[in-house]
Amino acid sequence: MMNLKRMVPLAMAMTLALAVTACGKKADSKEAGDGANAGKEKAVVYRTLDEIKESGTINIGVFSDKNPFGYVDENGDYQGYDVYFANRLGEDLGVKINYVSTEAANRIEYLETGKVDVILANFTVTKERAEKVDFALPYMNVALGVVSPESKVIESLDNWNPKDEMIVISGTTAEPFLIENYPNIPLQKYDSYATAKNAMENGNGVAWANDNTEVIAFALQNKGYTVGIPSLGSQDTIAPAVSKGNETLLNWINEEIKSLGNEKFFHANYEATLVDTYGLEFEDSLVVEGGQVQ
């Protein structure tokens, strides 16, 4: 009996120990599993081409306040150069389009988190951005430009008055370019095109640096302003972007851009959406057909 009494507590202790050990392994396994899943969820946030087709809808990120590239009209409809292109993508893919309003600073985030399938928001191709997203073939040329009031036209960034501030939009190429090349120029940063535009109109900065297409449009649409620096830095291109690794969608868009080039689609797009702003003078210099930069 003494041996039996001793064995029962011993057996219970061993059982408890095994249970604790088992629970510990299960917890470790769950944590490892969660970690692995979390890693996969973070890496695989995009929808493939087939998944988009199956859903019947594609989510495209565009600007809602950058006339004439992406904006919402008086009827609540998205319009502009990027939207004209997006409409054709949806048509040829055979799906409906869910437009998602985006700001410059969250274009990459929206792709990384799967909020959108494609970004068509005046997105300039840069090496740094290409490390986080995949760019398709380009459909437009672009450089930086600087707009300022006609009463004090800024024609050079040399010998800058350190008391004067330059307006920029966070997340645009103007911001890092000025920080790297003109560190003496104090920047006044805004999150959206609309707030930067208001700041310029309210005299909060002496000038505004942005894509030259946008500052030219601003000067043409708003009296009292001129683009004293029409081209600043390198010549770049604008292209659609998809989540990193989404090869099926990327390949389809590239083939679509090549095909559209055969019908001079982007020249037709320009003449439908940009000619009222820029006239025909800038058409051939801005438009890129079939992904082929001249």
Short mmCIF file of N, CA and C in Angstrom, two decimals, residues 156-291:
data_model
loop_
_atom_site.label_atom_id
_atom_site.label_comp_id
_atom_site.label_asym_id
_atom_site.label_seq_id
_atom_site.Cartn_x
_atom_site.Cartn_y
_atom_site.Cartn_z
N SER A 156 15.53 80.68 -59.86
CA SER A 156 16.70 79.90 -59.46
C SER A 156 16.61 79.59 -57.96
N LEU A 157 17.15 78.43 -57.58
CA LEU A 157 17.17 78.07 -56.16
C LEU A 157 18.51 78.39 -55.51
N ASP A 158 19.41 78.98 -56.28
CA ASP A 158 20.70 79.40 -55.73
C ASP A 158 20.52 80.71 -54.96
N ASN A 159 21.40 80.92 -54.00
CA ASN A 159 21.36 82.14 -53.18
C ASN A 159 20.00 82.34 -52.52
N TRP A 160 19.46 81.26 -52.00
CA TRP A 160 18.13 81.28 -51.39
C TRP A 160 18.14 82.02 -50.06
N ASN A 161 17.10 82.83 -49.82
CA ASN A 161 16.95 83.52 -48.54
C ASN A 161 16.50 82.50 -47.49
N PRO A 162 17.29 82.24 -46.46
CA PRO A 162 16.95 81.20 -45.48
C PRO A 162 15.66 81.47 -44.70
N LYS A 163 15.14 82.70 -44.82
CA LYS A 163 13.88 83.02 -44.14
C LYS A 163 12.66 82.61 -44.98
N ASP A 164 12.89 82.35 -46.24
CA ASP A 164 11.80 81.96 -47.14
C ASP A 164 11.57 80.46 -47.11
N GLU A 165 10.31 80.04 -47.18
CA GLU A 165 9.97 78.62 -47.15
C GLU A 165 9.42 78.16 -48.49
N MET A 166 9.80 76.93 -48.84
CA MET A 166 9.31 76.31 -50.06
C MET A 166 8.21 75.31 -49.71
N ILE A 167 7.09 75.41 -50.40
CA ILE A 167 5.97 74.49 -50.19
C ILE A 167 6.24 73.18 -50.93
N VAL A 168 6.05 72.05 -50.26
CA VAL A 168 6.15 70.74 -50.89
C VAL A 168 5.05 69.85 -50.33
N ILE A 169 4.78 68.77 -51.04
CA ILE A 169 3.83 67.78 -50.57
C ILE A 169 4.60 66.55 -50.11
N SER A 170 4.36 66.12 -48.89
CA SER A 170 5.06 64.94 -48.35
C SER A 170 4.78 63.73 -49.23
N GLY A 171 5.84 62.96 -49.48
CA GLY A 171 5.69 61.76 -50.28
C GLY A 171 5.92 61.97 -51.76
N THR A 172 6.16 63.23 -52.18
CA THR A 172 6.47 63.50 -53.58
C THR A 172 7.98 63.53 -53.77
N THR A 173 8.43 63.49 -55.02
CA THR A 173 9.87 63.48 -55.29
C THR A 173 10.52 64.82 -54.98
N ALA A 174 9.72 65.88 -54.91
CA ALA A 174 10.28 67.21 -54.62
C ALA A 174 10.91 67.25 -53.23
N GLU A 175 10.28 66.59 -52.28
CA GLU A 175 10.77 66.63 -50.89
C GLU A 175 12.20 66.09 -50.75
N PRO A 176 12.49 64.83 -51.13
CA PRO A 176 13.85 64.33 -50.98
C PRO A 176 14.86 65.04 -51.89
N PHE A 177 14.40 65.49 -53.07
CA PHE A 177 15.31 66.20 -53.97
C PHE A 177 15.82 67.48 -53.33
N LEU A 178 14.92 68.25 -52.74
CA LEU A 178 15.32 69.51 -52.12
C LEU A 178 16.15 69.28 -50.87
N ILE A 179 15.80 68.28 -50.08
CA ILE A 179 16.57 67.98 -48.87
C ILE A 179 18.00 67.61 -49.22
N GLU A 180 18.16 66.84 -50.30
CA GLU A 180 19.50 66.39 -50.68
C GLU A 180 20.31 67.47 -51.41
N ASN A 181 19.65 68.21 -52.30
CA ASN A 181 20.38 69.14 -53.15
C ASN A 181 20.35 70.59 -52.67
N TYR A 182 19.34 70.94 -51.88
CA TYR A 182 19.23 72.31 -51.37
C TYR A 182 18.85 72.28 -49.89
N PRO A 183 19.74 71.75 -49.05
CA PRO A 183 19.42 71.60 -47.63
C PRO A 183 19.21 72.93 -46.90
N ASN A 184 19.62 74.03 -47.53
CA ASN A 184 19.45 75.35 -46.90
C ASN A 184 18.05 75.91 -47.10
N ILE A 185 17.24 75.26 -47.92
CA ILE A 185 15.89 75.76 -48.16
C ILE A 185 14.92 75.14 -47.15
N PRO A 186 14.32 75.94 -46.28
CA PRO A 186 13.34 75.40 -45.33
C PRO A 186 12.06 74.98 -46.04
N LEU A 187 11.58 73.79 -45.71
CA LEU A 187 10.41 73.24 -46.39
C LEU A 187 9.16 73.38 -45.53
N GLN A 188 8.09 73.72 -46.19
CA GLN A 188 6.77 73.79 -45.56
C GLN A 188 5.96 72.63 -46.16
N LYS A 189 5.78 71.57 -45.37
CA LYS A 189 5.24 70.32 -45.90
C LYS A 189 3.73 70.19 -45.68
N TYR A 190 3.06 69.67 -46.70
CA TYR A 190 1.62 69.42 -46.64
C TYR A 190 1.32 68.00 -47.10
N ASP A 191 0.18 67.49 -46.67
CA ASP A 191 -0.16 66.10 -46.97
C ASP A 191 -0.92 65.92 -48.28
N SER A 192 -1.52 66.98 -48.78
CA SER A 192 -2.35 66.84 -49.98
C SER A 192 -2.13 67.99 -50.94
N TYR A 193 -2.53 67.76 -52.17
CA TYR A 193 -2.44 68.79 -53.20
C TYR A 193 -3.32 69.99 -52.82
N ALA A 194 -4.50 69.71 -52.29
CA ALA A 194 -5.43 70.78 -51.94
C ALA A 194 -4.86 71.70 -50.87
N THR A 195 -4.23 71.13 -49.83
CA THR A 195 -3.69 71.96 -48.75
C THR A 195 -2.46 72.74 -49.22
N ALA A 196 -1.66 72.13 -50.10
CA ALA A 196 -0.50 72.84 -50.66
C ALA A 196 -0.98 74.00 -51.54
N LYS A 197 -2.00 73.75 -52.32
CA LYS A 197 -2.58 74.79 -53.18
C LYS A 197 -3.10 75.96 -52.34
N ASN A 198 -3.80 75.64 -51.27
CA ASN A 198 -4.31 76.69 -50.38
C ASN A 198 -3.18 77.49 -49.75
N ALA A 199 -2.11 76.79 -49.37
CA ALA A 199 -0.96 77.46 -48.77
C ALA A 199 -0.33 78.44 -49.76
N MET A 200 -0.22 78.01 -51.02
CA MET A 200 0.35 78.87 -52.05
C MET A 200 -0.53 80.11 -52.26
N GLU A 201 -1.84 79.87 -52.31
CA GLU A 201 -2.78 80.98 -52.54
C GLU A 201 -2.82 81.94 -51.36
N ASN A 202 -2.57 81.41 -50.17
CA ASN A 202 -2.60 82.25 -48.96
C ASN A 202 -1.26 82.91 -48.66
N GLY A 203 -0.27 82.68 -49.52
CA GLY A 203 1.03 83.31 -49.35
C GLY A 203 1.84 82.74 -48.21
N ASN A 204 1.60 81.46 -47.86
CA ASN A 204 2.34 80.85 -46.76
C ASN A 204 3.76 80.46 -47.14
N GLY A 205 4.04 80.40 -48.42
CA GLY A 205 5.39 80.10 -48.90
C GLY A 205 5.69 80.96 -50.11
N VAL A 206 6.98 81.14 -50.41
CA VAL A 206 7.34 82.00 -51.55
C VAL A 206 7.24 81.25 -52.87
N ALA A 207 7.24 79.92 -52.81
CA ALA A 207 7.16 79.12 -54.03
C ALA A 207 6.69 77.71 -53.68
N TRP A 208 6.36 76.95 -54.72
CA TRP A 208 5.88 75.58 -54.54
C TRP A 208 6.60 74.68 -55.53
N ALA A 209 7.28 73.67 -55.02
CA ALA A 209 7.99 72.70 -55.87
C ALA A 209 7.19 71.41 -55.94
N ASN A 210 6.96 70.95 -57.17
CA ASN A 210 6.19 69.72 -57.39
C ASN A 210 6.51 69.22 -58.79
N ASP A 211 5.82 68.17 -59.24
CA ASP A 211 5.98 67.74 -60.62
C ASP A 211 5.69 68.92 -61.53
N ASN A 212 6.51 69.08 -62.59
CA ASN A 212 6.32 70.25 -63.44
C ASN A 212 4.96 70.25 -64.13
N THR A 213 4.42 69.07 -64.41
CA THR A 213 3.08 69.02 -65.01
C THR A 213 2.04 69.64 -64.09
N GLU A 214 2.22 69.44 -62.80
CA GLU A 214 1.24 69.93 -61.83
C GLU A 214 1.38 71.42 -61.56
N VAL A 215 2.63 71.91 -61.47
CA VAL A 215 2.80 73.35 -61.21
C VAL A 215 2.46 74.16 -62.45
N ILE A 216 2.71 73.59 -63.64
CA ILE A 216 2.30 74.27 -64.87
C ILE A 216 0.78 74.38 -64.92
N ALA A 217 0.11 73.29 -64.57
CA ALA A 217 -1.35 73.29 -64.54
C ALA A 217 -1.87 74.31 -63.54
N PHE A 218 -1.22 74.37 -62.36
CA PHE A 218 -1.64 75.32 -61.34
C PHE A 218 -1.53 76.76 -61.86
N ALA A 219 -0.41 77.08 -62.50
CA ALA A 219 -0.19 78.44 -62.99
C ALA A 219 -1.18 78.79 -64.11
N LEU A 220 -1.51 77.81 -64.95
CA LEU A 220 -2.45 78.06 -66.03
C LEU A 220 -3.89 78.21 -65.53
N GLN A 221 -4.20 77.53 -64.43
CA GLN A 221 -5.57 77.55 -63.90
C GLN A 221 -5.79 78.64 -62.86
N ASN A 222 -4.70 79.26 -62.40
CA ASN A 222 -4.81 80.28 -61.36
C ASN A 222 -4.05 81.54 -61.77
N LYS A 223 -4.75 82.64 -61.93
CA LYS A 223 -4.11 83.89 -62.34
C LYS A 223 -3.15 84.39 -61.26
N GLY A 224 -2.09 85.03 -61.71
CA GLY A 224 -1.15 85.63 -60.78
C GLY A 224 0.03 84.76 -60.43
N TYR A 225 0.18 83.62 -61.10
CA TYR A 225 1.29 82.71 -60.81
C TYR A 225 2.00 82.32 -62.11
N THR A 226 3.28 82.03 -61.98
CA THR A 226 4.05 81.61 -63.15
C THR A 226 5.07 80.55 -62.75
N VAL A 227 5.43 79.72 -63.69
CA VAL A 227 6.43 78.67 -63.43
C VAL A 227 7.78 79.22 -63.85
N GLY A 228 8.52 79.74 -62.88
CA GLY A 228 9.83 80.32 -63.16
C GLY A 228 10.89 79.27 -63.41
N ILE A 229 10.68 78.06 -62.86
CA ILE A 229 11.60 76.94 -63.10
C ILE A 229 10.77 75.78 -63.65
N PRO A 230 10.71 75.62 -64.97
CA PRO A 230 9.89 74.57 -65.57
C PRO A 230 10.49 73.17 -65.49
N SER A 231 11.79 73.08 -65.28
CA SER A 231 12.44 71.76 -65.19
C SER A 231 13.57 71.82 -64.18
N LEU A 232 13.47 70.96 -63.19
CA LEU A 232 14.45 70.93 -62.10
C LEU A 232 14.87 69.49 -61.85
N GLY A 233 16.17 69.24 -61.83
CA GLY A 233 16.65 67.87 -61.59
C GLY A 233 16.54 67.02 -62.85
N SER A 234 16.43 65.72 -62.65
CA SER A 234 16.44 64.79 -63.78
C SER A 234 15.07 64.64 -64.42
N GLN A 235 15.06 64.18 -65.65
CA GLN A 235 13.82 63.83 -66.34
C GLN A 235 13.41 62.43 -65.89
N ASP A 236 12.17 62.29 -65.46
CA ASP A 236 11.69 61.00 -64.95
C ASP A 236 10.44 60.58 -65.70
N THR A 237 9.87 59.45 -65.26
CA THR A 237 8.64 58.97 -65.89
C THR A 237 7.61 58.64 -64.83
N ILE A 238 6.35 58.62 -65.27
CA ILE A 238 5.22 58.24 -64.42
C ILE A 238 4.72 56.90 -64.90
N ALA A 239 4.39 56.01 -63.96
CA ALA A 239 3.98 54.66 -64.33
C ALA A 239 2.98 54.11 -63.32
N PRO A 240 2.21 53.09 -63.72
CA PRO A 240 1.36 52.39 -62.76
C PRO A 240 2.25 51.61 -61.79
N ALA A 241 1.74 51.35 -60.59
CA ALA A 241 2.49 50.54 -59.62
C ALA A 241 1.56 49.50 -59.01
N VAL A 242 2.13 48.32 -58.75
CA VAL A 242 1.40 47.24 -58.09
C VAL A 242 2.22 46.78 -56.89
N SER A 243 1.62 45.94 -56.05
CA SER A 243 2.32 45.44 -54.88
C SER A 243 3.55 44.64 -55.30
N LYS A 244 4.59 44.70 -54.49
CA LYS A 244 5.83 43.99 -54.79
C LYS A 244 5.57 42.50 -54.95
N GLY A 245 5.97 41.95 -56.09
CA GLY A 245 5.82 40.52 -56.31
C GLY A 245 4.56 40.10 -57.04
N ASN A 246 3.66 41.05 -57.31
CA ASN A 246 2.41 40.70 -58.00
C ASN A 246 2.66 40.62 -59.51
N GLU A 247 3.33 39.56 -59.91
CA GLU A 247 3.80 39.44 -61.29
C GLU A 247 2.67 39.29 -62.31
N THR A 248 1.62 38.56 -61.95
CA THR A 248 0.55 38.33 -62.92
C THR A 248 -0.14 39.63 -63.31
N LEU A 249 -0.41 40.46 -62.32
CA LEU A 249 -1.05 41.75 -62.61
C LEU A 249 -0.08 42.67 -63.32
N LEU A 250 1.17 42.70 -62.89
CA LEU A 250 2.19 43.54 -63.50
C LEU A 250 2.37 43.20 -64.98
N ASN A 251 2.48 41.90 -65.27
CA ASN A 251 2.67 41.47 -66.66
C ASN A 251 1.48 41.84 -67.54
N TRP A 252 0.28 41.70 -66.97
CA TRP A 252 -0.91 42.05 -67.75
C TRP A 252 -0.93 43.54 -68.08
N ILE A 253 -0.60 44.38 -67.09
CA ILE A 253 -0.59 45.83 -67.31
C ILE A 253 0.46 46.20 -68.35
N ASN A 254 1.63 45.58 -68.27
CA ASN A 254 2.68 45.87 -69.25
C ASN A 254 2.23 45.53 -70.67
N GLU A 255 1.60 44.39 -70.83
CA GLU A 255 1.11 44.00 -72.16
C GLU A 255 0.00 44.94 -72.61
N GLU A 256 -0.82 45.39 -71.67
CA GLU A 256 -1.89 46.32 -71.99
C GLU A 256 -1.33 47.64 -72.48
N ILE A 257 -0.30 48.15 -71.81
CA ILE A 257 0.32 49.42 -72.21
C ILE A 257 0.94 49.30 -73.60
N LYS A 258 1.59 48.18 -73.87
CA LYS A 258 2.16 47.96 -75.21
C LYS A 258 1.07 47.95 -76.26
N SER A 259 -0.02 47.25 -75.97
CA SER A 259 -1.13 47.15 -76.91
C SER A 259 -1.78 48.51 -77.15
N LEU A 260 -1.97 49.27 -76.07
CA LEU A 260 -2.59 50.59 -76.19
C LEU A 260 -1.72 51.54 -77.01
N GLY A 261 -0.42 51.32 -76.96
CA GLY A 261 0.48 52.15 -77.75
C GLY A 261 0.22 52.05 -79.24
N ASN A 262 -0.22 50.89 -79.69
CA ASN A 262 -0.49 50.66 -81.11
C ASN A 262 -1.64 51.52 -81.62
N GLU A 263 -2.54 51.91 -80.72
CA GLU A 263 -3.67 52.74 -81.13
C GLU A 263 -3.51 54.19 -80.69
N LYS A 264 -2.29 54.54 -80.24
CA LYS A 264 -2.01 55.90 -79.77
C LYS A 264 -2.99 56.32 -78.68
N PHE A 265 -3.25 55.39 -77.76
CA PHE A 265 -4.24 55.62 -76.71
C PHE A 265 -3.89 56.82 -75.84
N PHE A 266 -2.63 56.95 -75.44
CA PHE A 266 -2.27 58.00 -74.49
C PHE A 266 -2.28 59.39 -75.13
N HIS A 267 -2.09 59.46 -76.44
CA HIS A 267 -2.29 60.74 -77.12
C HIS A 267 -3.77 61.11 -77.10
N ALA A 268 -4.63 60.10 -77.31
CA ALA A 268 -6.07 60.35 -77.24
C ALA A 268 -6.48 60.75 -75.83
N ASN A 269 -5.85 60.12 -74.85
CA ASN A 269 -6.10 60.44 -73.44
C ASN A 269 -5.72 61.90 -73.17
N TYR A 270 -4.53 62.29 -73.63
CA TYR A 270 -4.06 63.66 -73.45
C TYR A 270 -5.05 64.65 -74.04
N GLU A 271 -5.50 64.37 -75.26
CA GLU A 271 -6.38 65.29 -75.95
C GLU A 271 -7.78 65.34 -75.32
N ALA A 272 -8.13 64.28 -74.59
CA ALA A 272 -9.43 64.26 -73.92
C ALA A 272 -9.38 64.91 -72.54
N THR A 273 -8.22 64.87 -71.89
CA THR A 273 -8.17 65.30 -70.49
C THR A 273 -7.18 66.43 -70.19
N LEU A 274 -6.14 66.59 -70.99
CA LEU A 274 -5.09 67.56 -70.67
C LEU A 274 -4.99 68.73 -71.63
N VAL A 275 -5.53 68.60 -72.82
CA VAL A 275 -5.32 69.63 -73.83
C VAL A 275 -5.91 70.97 -73.41
N ASP A 276 -7.01 70.97 -72.66
CA ASP A 276 -7.60 72.23 -72.21
C ASP A 276 -6.68 72.97 -71.25
N THR A 277 -5.84 72.22 -70.57
CA THR A 277 -4.90 72.83 -69.62
C THR A 277 -3.59 73.21 -70.29
N TYR A 278 -3.03 72.29 -71.06
CA TYR A 278 -1.68 72.50 -71.61
C TYR A 278 -1.64 72.88 -73.08
N GLY A 279 -2.76 72.68 -73.79
CA GLY A 279 -2.73 72.88 -75.22
C GLY A 279 -1.99 71.74 -75.90
N LEU A 280 -1.78 71.85 -77.18
CA LEU A 280 -1.10 70.79 -77.93
C LEU A 280 0.42 70.91 -77.86
N GLU A 281 0.90 72.02 -77.35
CA GLU A 281 2.33 72.31 -77.32
C GLU A 281 3.13 71.25 -76.56
N PHE A 282 2.56 70.74 -75.44
CA PHE A 282 3.31 69.83 -74.58
C PHE A 282 3.01 68.35 -74.87
N GLU A 283 2.09 68.07 -75.79
CA GLU A 283 1.60 66.70 -75.96
C GLU A 283 2.71 65.68 -76.21
N ASP A 284 3.53 65.91 -77.22
CA ASP A 284 4.54 64.92 -77.58
C ASP A 284 5.66 64.81 -76.55
N SER A 285 5.91 65.88 -75.82
CA SER A 285 6.97 65.82 -74.81
C SER A 285 6.52 65.14 -73.53
N LEU A 286 5.21 65.17 -73.25
CA LEU A 286 4.71 64.57 -72.02
C LEU A 286 4.25 63.13 -72.20
N VAL A 287 3.64 62.82 -73.34
CA VAL A 287 3.04 61.50 -73.54
C VAL A 287 4.08 60.44 -73.87
N VAL A 288 3.93 59.27 -73.25
CA VAL A 288 4.74 58.10 -73.56
C VAL A 288 3.80 57.01 -74.08
N GLU A 289 4.03 56.55 -75.31
CA GLU A 289 3.19 55.52 -75.91
C GLU A 289 3.87 54.16 -75.87
N GLY A 290 3.11 53.14 -75.51
CA GLY A 290 3.62 51.78 -75.54
C GLY A 290 4.77 51.51 -74.59
N GLY A 291 4.94 52.39 -73.59
CA GLY A 291 6.02 52.20 -72.62
C GLY A 291 7.38 52.57 -73.14
#
